[in-house]
């Protein structure tokens, strides 16, 4: 089995996910570019390879059990194990004017769709990849969350946390809670799992509004993906440090 470490980044064909893949590739990781859209996926792989990254495409729809299983089989054939999983794929769900999701008028199908991708999709992909992660000497899992997941910040009227997002924000709070449960389950093992907030990044996800670049948004996830063996687990980080739950 190759000594080169292998990472899988979901939603890696653009934005923050692409920059996480690029950053890990620059550190010498072989990177699986997980994405649903074949054309965008292959374009991202070609761009990464042109930059010197050892990248390969991984067809992956995080809402599909079969797709997650097929992705795990592909990575096993390509690398034999997985050292890093970055669960980056996520959606905001349909919003109203001002990028608001009003809880009093929320379409429940929007909630279901957002949770299916942002939470259940993470569980689905993580569990599909666990047999491969367990073959690594220092496996790392990073769940890309958001500062809007922080109940402490959401409940503080003196903190500007952005518009009301009654589907998206709770889905990330749910993701954080799931991250803690995995950390408890992995206690005493070599698997470290943490949640990362990229900050407000100017990508198509935010309508290109935000003070941060995708490269800046990727930094915390890359740091958590490359933690030493005595690094933290079951925590929630941004660039400045730990975010309150």
Tab-separated table of C-alpha atoms in Angstrom:
chain	number	residue	atom	x	y	z
A	1	UNK	CA	0.000	0.000	0.000
A	2	UNK	CA	1.330	3.425	-0.955
A	3	UNK	CA	2.866	5.660	1.703
A	4	UNK	CA	1.174	8.659	0.087
A	5	UNK	CA	-1.794	9.765	2.158
A	6	UNK	CA	-5.172	9.918	0.442
A	7	UNK	CA	-7.953	12.398	1.125
A	8	UNK	CA	-11.542	12.581	-0.069
A	9	UNK	CA	-13.226	15.978	-0.191
A	10	UNK	CA	-16.950	16.032	-0.934
A	11	UNK	CA	-18.338	18.908	-2.956
A	12	UNK	CA	-14.806	19.561	-4.165
A	13	UNK	CA	-15.503	20.718	-7.701
A	14	UNK	CA	-15.685	24.408	-6.734
A	15	UNK	CA	-15.457	27.008	-3.986
A	16	UNK	CA	-14.220	26.069	-0.541
A	17	UNK	CA	-14.210	22.354	-1.319
A	18	UNK	CA	-11.946	22.871	-4.297
A	19	UNK	CA	-9.526	24.944	-2.224
A	20	UNK	CA	-9.474	22.303	0.516
A	21	UNK	CA	-8.563	19.748	-2.138
A	22	UNK	CA	-5.921	22.073	-3.571
A	23	UNK	CA	-4.466	22.784	-0.128
A	24	UNK	CA	-4.224	19.137	0.822
A	25	UNK	CA	-2.769	18.343	-2.578
A	26	UNK	CA	-0.094	20.986	-2.080
A	27	UNK	CA	0.830	19.204	1.157
A	28	UNK	CA	1.429	15.985	-0.769
A	29	UNK	CA	-1.904	14.234	-0.329
A	30	UNK	CA	-3.493	12.331	-3.154
A	31	UNK	CA	-6.951	13.872	-3.387
A	32	UNK	CA	-10.260	12.402	-4.419
A	33	UNK	CA	-12.517	15.097	-5.830
A	34	UNK	CA	-16.000	14.085	-4.734
A	35	UNK	CA	-18.796	15.672	-6.771
A	36	UNK	CA	-22.073	14.773	-8.469
A	37	UNK	CA	-21.630	16.695	-11.712
A	38	UNK	CA	-19.305	14.796	-14.045
A	39	UNK	CA	-18.247	17.773	-16.142
A	40	UNK	CA	-17.474	20.018	-13.168
A	41	UNK	CA	-15.746	17.167	-11.364
A	42	UNK	CA	-13.437	16.378	-14.251
A	43	UNK	CA	-12.714	20.048	-14.879
A	44	UNK	CA	-11.667	20.393	-11.227
A	45	UNK	CA	-9.467	17.292	-11.463
A	46	UNK	CA	-7.762	18.644	-14.587
A	47	UNK	CA	-7.190	22.019	-12.936
A	48	UNK	CA	-5.721	20.398	-9.824
A	49	UNK	CA	-3.459	18.160	-11.880
A	50	UNK	CA	-2.251	21.184	-13.847
A	51	UNK	CA	-1.268	22.695	-10.488
A	52	UNK	CA	0.736	19.601	-9.609
A	53	UNK	CA	-1.829	17.869	-7.398
A	54	UNK	CA	-2.253	14.099	-7.589
A	55	UNK	CA	-6.041	14.247	-8.002
A	56	UNK	CA	-8.695	11.805	-9.180
A	57	UNK	CA	-12.434	12.101	-9.631
A	58	UNK	CA	-14.917	10.408	-7.316
A	59	UNK	CA	-18.521	10.379	-8.550
A	60	UNK	CA	-20.477	11.044	-5.368
A	61	UNK	CA	-24.035	12.041	-4.543
A	62	UNK	CA	-24.130	12.283	-0.752
A	63	UNK	CA	-27.901	11.672	-0.762
A	64	UNK	CA	-27.495	8.199	-2.279
A	65	UNK	CA	-26.502	5.059	-0.352
A	66	UNK	CA	-25.373	3.367	-3.560
A	67	UNK	CA	-23.300	6.352	-4.645
A	68	UNK	CA	-21.499	6.440	-1.283
A	69	UNK	CA	-20.821	2.697	-1.462
A	70	UNK	CA	-19.542	2.986	-5.033
A	71	UNK	CA	-17.269	5.871	-3.998
A	72	UNK	CA	-15.777	3.763	-1.220
A	73	UNK	CA	-15.104	0.928	-3.670
A	74	UNK	CA	-13.412	3.329	-6.079
A	75	UNK	CA	-11.138	4.715	-3.355
A	76	UNK	CA	-10.270	1.199	-2.223
A	77	UNK	CA	-9.200	0.359	-5.771
A	78	UNK	CA	-7.289	3.607	-6.148
A	79	UNK	CA	-5.536	3.758	-2.779
A	80	UNK	CA	-6.441	0.829	-0.517
A	81	UNK	CA	-7.235	3.148	2.391
A	82	UNK	CA	-8.383	6.651	3.242
A	83	UNK	CA	-6.463	8.982	5.548
A	84	UNK	CA	-8.654	12.102	5.454
A	85	UNK	CA	-12.357	12.619	4.862
A	86	UNK	CA	-13.613	16.189	4.519
A	87	UNK	CA	-17.409	16.329	4.482
A	88	UNK	CA	-17.758	19.650	2.677
A	89	UNK	CA	-20.810	19.127	0.447
A	90	UNK	CA	-23.755	21.156	1.660
A	91	UNK	CA	-26.748	23.214	0.579
A	92	UNK	CA	-28.567	26.218	2.022
A	93	UNK	CA	-32.014	25.296	0.799
A	94	UNK	CA	-34.525	27.629	-0.799
A	95	UNK	CA	-34.624	31.099	0.737
A	96	UNK	CA	-36.877	34.114	0.574
A	97	UNK	CA	-35.986	37.782	0.048
A	98	UNK	CA	-32.833	38.785	1.899
A	99	UNK	CA	-31.622	35.179	2.010
A	100	UNK	CA	-34.106	34.517	4.851
A	101	UNK	CA	-35.757	31.240	5.851
A	102	UNK	CA	-38.694	32.337	7.999
A	103	UNK	CA	-39.508	29.574	10.519
A	104	UNK	CA	-43.165	30.632	10.591
A	105	UNK	CA	-43.599	30.106	6.858
A	106	UNK	CA	-41.053	27.395	6.175
A	107	UNK	CA	-41.761	24.683	3.619
A	108	UNK	CA	-41.070	21.440	5.459
A	109	UNK	CA	-39.747	19.881	2.263
A	110	UNK	CA	-36.974	22.495	2.325
A	111	UNK	CA	-36.018	21.359	5.830
A	112	UNK	CA	-36.029	17.714	4.780
A	113	UNK	CA	-33.894	18.417	1.711
A	114	UNK	CA	-31.341	20.446	3.667
A	115	UNK	CA	-31.036	17.884	6.459
A	116	UNK	CA	-30.766	15.044	3.924
A	117	UNK	CA	-27.655	16.629	2.431
A	118	UNK	CA	-26.078	18.486	5.345
A	119	UNK	CA	-26.573	15.879	8.058
A	120	UNK	CA	-27.726	12.510	6.755
A	121	UNK	CA	-25.363	12.834	3.798
A	122	UNK	CA	-22.436	13.308	6.174
A	123	UNK	CA	-23.423	10.248	8.199
A	124	UNK	CA	-23.920	8.225	5.021
A	125	UNK	CA	-20.529	9.109	3.526
A	126	UNK	CA	-18.647	8.850	6.830
A	127	UNK	CA	-19.957	5.366	7.527
A	128	UNK	CA	-19.255	4.237	3.967
A	129	UNK	CA	-15.644	5.431	4.305
A	130	UNK	CA	-14.991	4.178	7.847
A	131	UNK	CA	-13.566	0.773	6.836
A	132	UNK	CA	-11.013	2.598	4.681
A	133	UNK	CA	-10.287	5.214	7.356
A	134	UNK	CA	-9.628	2.492	9.914
A	135	UNK	CA	-6.764	1.259	7.717
A	136	UNK	CA	-4.966	4.588	8.168
A	137	UNK	CA	-2.419	5.155	10.914
A	138	UNK	CA	-3.831	8.630	11.613
A	139	UNK	CA	-7.317	9.070	10.157
A	140	UNK	CA	-8.931	12.483	10.246
A	141	UNK	CA	-12.531	13.508	9.580
A	142	UNK	CA	-13.534	17.140	9.125
A	143	UNK	CA	-17.162	18.220	8.903
A	144	UNK	CA	-17.533	21.638	7.308
A	145	UNK	CA	-20.002	23.508	9.483
A	146	UNK	CA	-20.753	27.207	9.952
A	147	UNK	CA	-20.694	29.803	12.705
A	148	UNK	CA	-24.478	30.002	12.322
A	149	UNK	CA	-24.576	26.571	13.957
A	150	UNK	CA	-23.546	28.137	17.259
A	151	UNK	CA	-26.577	28.347	19.538
A	152	UNK	CA	-24.555	30.594	21.838
A	153	UNK	CA	-24.027	33.139	19.071
A	154	UNK	CA	-27.519	32.770	17.628
A	155	UNK	CA	-29.080	33.493	21.013
A	156	UNK	CA	-26.945	36.567	21.751
A	157	UNK	CA	-28.687	39.729	20.463
A	158	UNK	CA	-25.393	41.605	20.577
A	159	UNK	CA	-23.764	39.317	18.003
A	160	UNK	CA	-24.450	39.853	14.302
A	161	UNK	CA	-24.970	36.337	12.969
A	162	UNK	CA	-26.661	37.091	9.655
A	163	UNK	CA	-30.232	36.508	8.452
A	164	UNK	CA	-32.652	34.031	9.987
A	165	UNK	CA	-31.991	30.683	8.317
A	166	UNK	CA	-34.484	28.296	9.897
A	167	UNK	CA	-33.476	25.306	7.770
A	168	UNK	CA	-29.782	25.845	7.071
A	169	UNK	CA	-28.570	27.054	10.482
A	170	UNK	CA	-30.246	24.249	12.501
A	171	UNK	CA	-28.926	21.701	10.001
A	172	UNK	CA	-25.391	22.795	10.867
A	173	UNK	CA	-26.204	22.691	14.596
A	174	UNK	CA	-27.444	19.132	14.005
A	175	UNK	CA	-24.210	18.362	12.131
A	176	UNK	CA	-22.163	19.636	15.083
A	177	UNK	CA	-24.144	17.421	17.463
A	178	UNK	CA	-23.528	14.426	15.204
A	179	UNK	CA	-19.822	15.273	15.119
A	180	UNK	CA	-19.695	15.103	18.924
A	181	UNK	CA	-21.423	11.704	18.899
A	182	UNK	CA	-18.845	10.348	16.463
A	183	UNK	CA	-16.051	11.742	18.645
A	184	UNK	CA	-17.517	9.933	21.648
A	185	UNK	CA	-17.756	6.710	19.637
A	186	UNK	CA	-14.154	7.095	18.436
A	187	UNK	CA	-12.802	7.829	21.930
A	188	UNK	CA	-9.682	5.768	22.575
A	189	UNK	CA	-9.019	5.271	18.848
A	190	UNK	CA	-6.752	7.127	16.450
A	191	UNK	CA	-9.662	8.749	14.581
A	192	UNK	CA	-9.969	12.491	15.193
A	193	UNK	CA	-13.154	14.241	14.055
A	194	UNK	CA	-13.918	17.948	14.266
A	195	UNK	CA	-16.182	20.607	12.783
A	196	UNK	CA	-14.775	23.574	10.866
A	197	UNK	CA	-16.273	26.984	10.134
A	198	UNK	CA	-14.877	28.600	6.958
A	199	UNK	CA	-16.344	32.018	7.734
A	200	UNK	CA	-18.313	34.146	5.293
A	201	UNK	CA	-16.655	33.322	1.995
A	202	UNK	CA	-17.371	34.882	-1.384
A	203	UNK	CA	-18.525	31.892	-3.449
A	204	UNK	CA	-21.621	31.089	-5.479
A	205	UNK	CA	-23.046	29.572	-2.272
A	206	UNK	CA	-23.218	33.082	-0.770
A	207	UNK	CA	-23.951	34.893	-4.007
A	208	UNK	CA	-20.290	35.954	-3.930
A	209	UNK	CA	-20.916	38.080	-0.844
A	210	UNK	CA	-18.385	37.890	1.947
A	211	UNK	CA	-15.010	39.279	2.977
A	212	UNK	CA	-13.115	35.985	2.767
A	213	UNK	CA	-11.636	34.165	-0.196
A	214	UNK	CA	-12.189	30.441	-0.769
A	215	UNK	CA	-8.514	29.889	0.084
A	216	UNK	CA	-9.030	31.597	3.442
A	217	UNK	CA	-12.199	29.608	4.004
A	218	UNK	CA	-10.359	26.343	3.413
A	219	UNK	CA	-7.614	27.006	5.975
A	220	UNK	CA	-9.312	25.695	9.118
A	221	UNK	CA	-10.487	22.503	7.435
A	222	UNK	CA	-6.979	21.852	6.115
A	223	UNK	CA	-5.506	22.394	9.576
A	224	UNK	CA	-7.984	19.966	11.150
A	225	UNK	CA	-7.375	17.426	8.380
A	226	UNK	CA	-3.665	17.406	9.194
A	227	UNK	CA	-3.780	17.424	12.994
A	228	UNK	CA	-1.045	15.580	14.905
A	229	UNK	CA	-2.014	12.406	16.747
A	230	UNK	CA	-2.441	14.321	20.015
A	231	UNK	CA	-4.720	16.886	18.398
A	232	UNK	CA	-8.234	17.763	19.541
A	233	UNK	CA	-11.375	15.836	18.666
A	234	UNK	CA	-15.060	16.544	19.001
A	235	UNK	CA	-14.607	20.315	18.800
A	236	UNK	CA	-15.784	23.212	16.636
A	237	UNK	CA	-13.191	25.584	15.170
A	238	UNK	CA	-12.759	28.740	13.145
A	239	UNK	CA	-9.523	30.555	12.323
A	240	UNK	CA	-9.481	32.316	15.705
A	241	UNK	CA	-9.966	29.103	17.678
A	242	UNK	CA	-12.836	27.234	19.288
A	243	UNK	CA	-16.395	28.384	18.561
A	244	UNK	CA	-18.908	28.094	21.424
A	245	UNK	CA	-21.622	25.554	20.884
